[in-house]
mmCIF file of C-alpha atoms in Angstrom:
data_model
loop_
_atom_site.group_PDB
_atom_site.id
_atom_site.type_symbol
_atom_site.label_atom_id
_atom_site.label_comp_id
_atom_site.label_asym_id
_atom_site.label_seq_id
_atom_site.Cartn_x
_atom_site.Cartn_y
_atom_site.Cartn_z
ATOM 1 C CA UNK A 1022 87.275 47.405 41.607
ATOM 2 C CA UNK A 1023 90.344 47.452 43.831
ATOM 3 C CA UNK A 1024 90.636 51.196 43.309
ATOM 4 C CA UNK A 1025 87.022 51.741 44.381
ATOM 5 C CA UNK A 1026 87.662 49.607 47.467
ATOM 6 C CA UNK A 1027 90.779 51.625 48.292
ATOM 7 C CA UNK A 1028 88.852 54.855 47.849
ATOM 8 C CA UNK A 1029 86.070 53.565 50.085
ATOM 9 C CA UNK A 1030 88.616 52.795 52.799
ATOM 10 C CA UNK A 1031 90.102 56.263 52.449
ATOM 11 C CA UNK A 1032 86.679 57.884 52.638
ATOM 12 C CA UNK A 1033 85.867 55.864 55.747
ATOM 13 C CA UNK A 1034 89.045 57.247 57.350
ATOM 14 C CA UNK A 1035 87.549 60.757 57.425
ATOM 15 C CA UNK A 1036 89.347 64.081 57.798
ATOM 16 C CA UNK A 1037 90.938 66.075 55.004
ATOM 17 C CA UNK A 1038 91.652 62.912 53.055
ATOM 18 C CA UNK A 1039 87.908 62.240 52.946
ATOM 19 C CA UNK A 1040 87.196 65.221 50.715
ATOM 20 C CA UNK A 1041 90.169 64.349 48.489
ATOM 21 C CA UNK A 1042 88.974 60.758 48.211
ATOM 22 C CA UNK A 1043 85.446 61.891 47.406
ATOM 23 C CA UNK A 1044 86.796 64.199 44.713
ATOM 24 C CA UNK A 1045 88.944 61.385 43.290
ATOM 25 C CA UNK A 1046 85.927 59.077 43.237
ATOM 26 C CA UNK A 1047 83.812 61.738 41.506
ATOM 27 C CA UNK A 1048 86.524 62.179 38.878
ATOM 28 C CA UNK A 1049 86.712 58.426 38.296
ATOM 29 C CA UNK A 1050 82.939 58.231 37.994
ATOM 30 C CA UNK A 1051 82.921 60.998 35.357
ATOM 31 C CA UNK A 1052 85.427 59.005 33.309
ATOM 32 C CA UNK A 1053 83.404 55.802 33.746
ATOM 33 C CA UNK A 1054 80.160 57.515 32.763
ATOM 34 C CA UNK A 1055 81.588 59.108 29.622
ATOM 35 C CA UNK A 1056 83.385 55.845 28.861
ATOM 36 C CA UNK A 1057 80.091 53.967 28.868
ATOM 37 C CA UNK A 1058 78.556 56.439 26.429
ATOM 38 C CA UNK A 1059 81.584 56.379 24.122
ATOM 39 C CA UNK A 1060 81.882 52.578 24.227
ATOM 40 C CA UNK A 1061 78.248 52.374 23.127
ATOM 41 C CA UNK A 1062 78.599 54.531 20.020
ATOM 42 C CA UNK A 1063 79.098 51.673 17.549
ATOM 43 C CA UNK A 1064 76.889 49.025 19.170
ATOM 44 C CA UNK A 1065 74.011 51.509 19.314
ATOM 45 C CA UNK A 1066 74.629 52.599 15.710
ATOM 46 C CA UNK A 1067 75.291 56.208 16.676
ATOM 47 C CA UNK A 1068 77.720 58.822 15.401
ATOM 48 C CA UNK A 1069 78.753 61.412 17.977
ATOM 49 C CA UNK A 1070 79.636 65.023 17.319
ATOM 50 C CA UNK A 1071 83.296 65.349 18.200
ATOM 51 C CA UNK A 1072 82.934 69.002 19.196
ATOM 52 C CA UNK A 1073 80.234 68.026 21.708
ATOM 53 C CA UNK A 1074 82.537 65.457 23.307
ATOM 54 C CA UNK A 1075 85.270 68.077 23.599
ATOM 55 C CA UNK A 1076 82.790 70.547 25.082
ATOM 56 C CA UNK A 1077 81.677 67.951 27.665
ATOM 57 C CA UNK A 1078 85.290 67.360 28.673
ATOM 58 C CA UNK A 1079 86.019 71.103 28.846
ATOM 59 C CA UNK A 1080 83.021 71.571 31.138
ATOM 60 C CA UNK A 1081 83.370 68.475 33.341
ATOM 61 C CA UNK A 1082 87.055 67.590 33.594
ATOM 62 C CA UNK A 1083 89.399 69.772 35.639
ATOM 63 C CA UNK A 1084 92.630 70.708 33.877
ATOM 64 C CA UNK A 1085 94.662 69.076 36.661
ATOM 65 C CA UNK A 1086 92.949 65.678 36.284
ATOM 66 C CA UNK A 1087 95.924 63.842 34.848
ATOM 67 C CA UNK A 1088 94.236 60.444 35.331
ATOM 68 C CA UNK A 1089 91.055 61.216 33.383
ATOM 69 C CA UNK A 1090 92.295 60.048 29.981
ATOM 70 C CA UNK A 1091 93.613 56.714 31.253
ATOM 71 C CA UNK A 1092 90.490 56.143 33.373
ATOM 72 C CA UNK A 1093 88.369 56.940 30.324
ATOM 73 C CA UNK A 1094 90.368 54.521 28.159
ATOM 74 C CA UNK A 1095 89.866 51.762 30.732
ATOM 75 C CA UNK A 1096 86.137 52.464 30.923
ATOM 76 C CA UNK A 1097 85.761 52.407 27.135
ATOM 77 C CA UNK A 1098 87.675 49.127 26.805
ATOM 78 C CA UNK A 1099 85.674 47.545 29.627
ATOM 79 C CA UNK A 1100 82.406 48.745 28.164
ATOM 80 C CA UNK A 1101 83.173 47.420 24.699
ATOM 81 C CA UNK A 1102 84.107 44.055 26.180
ATOM 82 C CA UNK A 1103 81.034 43.858 28.402
ATOM 83 C CA UNK A 1104 78.525 44.963 25.788
ATOM 84 C CA UNK A 1105 79.505 42.212 23.317
ATOM 85 C CA UNK A 1106 77.411 39.543 25.013
ATOM 86 C CA UNK A 1107 74.249 41.533 25.666
ATOM 87 C CA UNK A 1108 70.926 39.938 24.824
ATOM 88 C CA UNK A 1109 68.669 41.731 22.377
ATOM 89 C CA UNK A 1110 66.561 43.111 25.232
ATOM 90 C CA UNK A 1111 69.614 44.232 27.191
ATOM 91 C CA UNK A 1112 70.981 45.956 24.106
ATOM 92 C CA UNK A 1113 67.640 47.648 23.402
ATOM 93 C CA UNK A 1114 67.391 48.993 26.953
ATOM 94 C CA UNK A 1115 71.055 49.974 27.052
ATOM 95 C CA UNK A 1116 70.949 51.815 23.742
ATOM 96 C CA UNK A 1117 67.694 53.585 24.633
ATOM 97 C CA UNK A 1118 69.361 54.964 27.772
ATOM 98 C CA UNK A 1119 72.567 55.849 25.911
ATOM 99 C CA UNK A 1120 70.648 57.672 23.158
ATOM 100 C CA UNK A 1121 68.797 59.696 25.772
ATOM 101 C CA UNK A 1122 72.046 60.689 27.491
ATOM 102 C CA UNK A 1123 73.880 61.361 24.221
ATOM 103 C CA UNK A 1124 71.056 63.604 23.068
ATOM 104 C CA UNK A 1125 70.988 65.469 26.394
ATOM 105 C CA UNK A 1126 74.685 66.340 26.086
ATOM 106 C CA UNK A 1127 74.430 67.237 22.391
ATOM 107 C CA UNK A 1128 76.484 64.265 21.185
ATOM 108 C CA UNK A 1129 73.640 63.469 18.750
ATOM 109 C CA UNK A 1130 70.624 65.399 17.434
#
């Protein structure tokens, strides 16, 4: 949350740093999005194709993104923690969305 706030302040500053901050935010969001899908694998009773995960990373993560792995780890840990207390309806809706996304990216059939 603090990082997002810092990025928002940087973006508001404008100039060349604005495009760098926007790129940094986009990279963080990619890690958070994949992290949510990965954190949901067990709670949604799914089994992802490892090659598809690698292919997603190859396609979506720049080689110079040294922070992606740690951002992804944080997102996965946060997701697993947050999903523990979902109600049945929340879990149903969450897993329906995750299954749709996982299927789209070839993580599941």
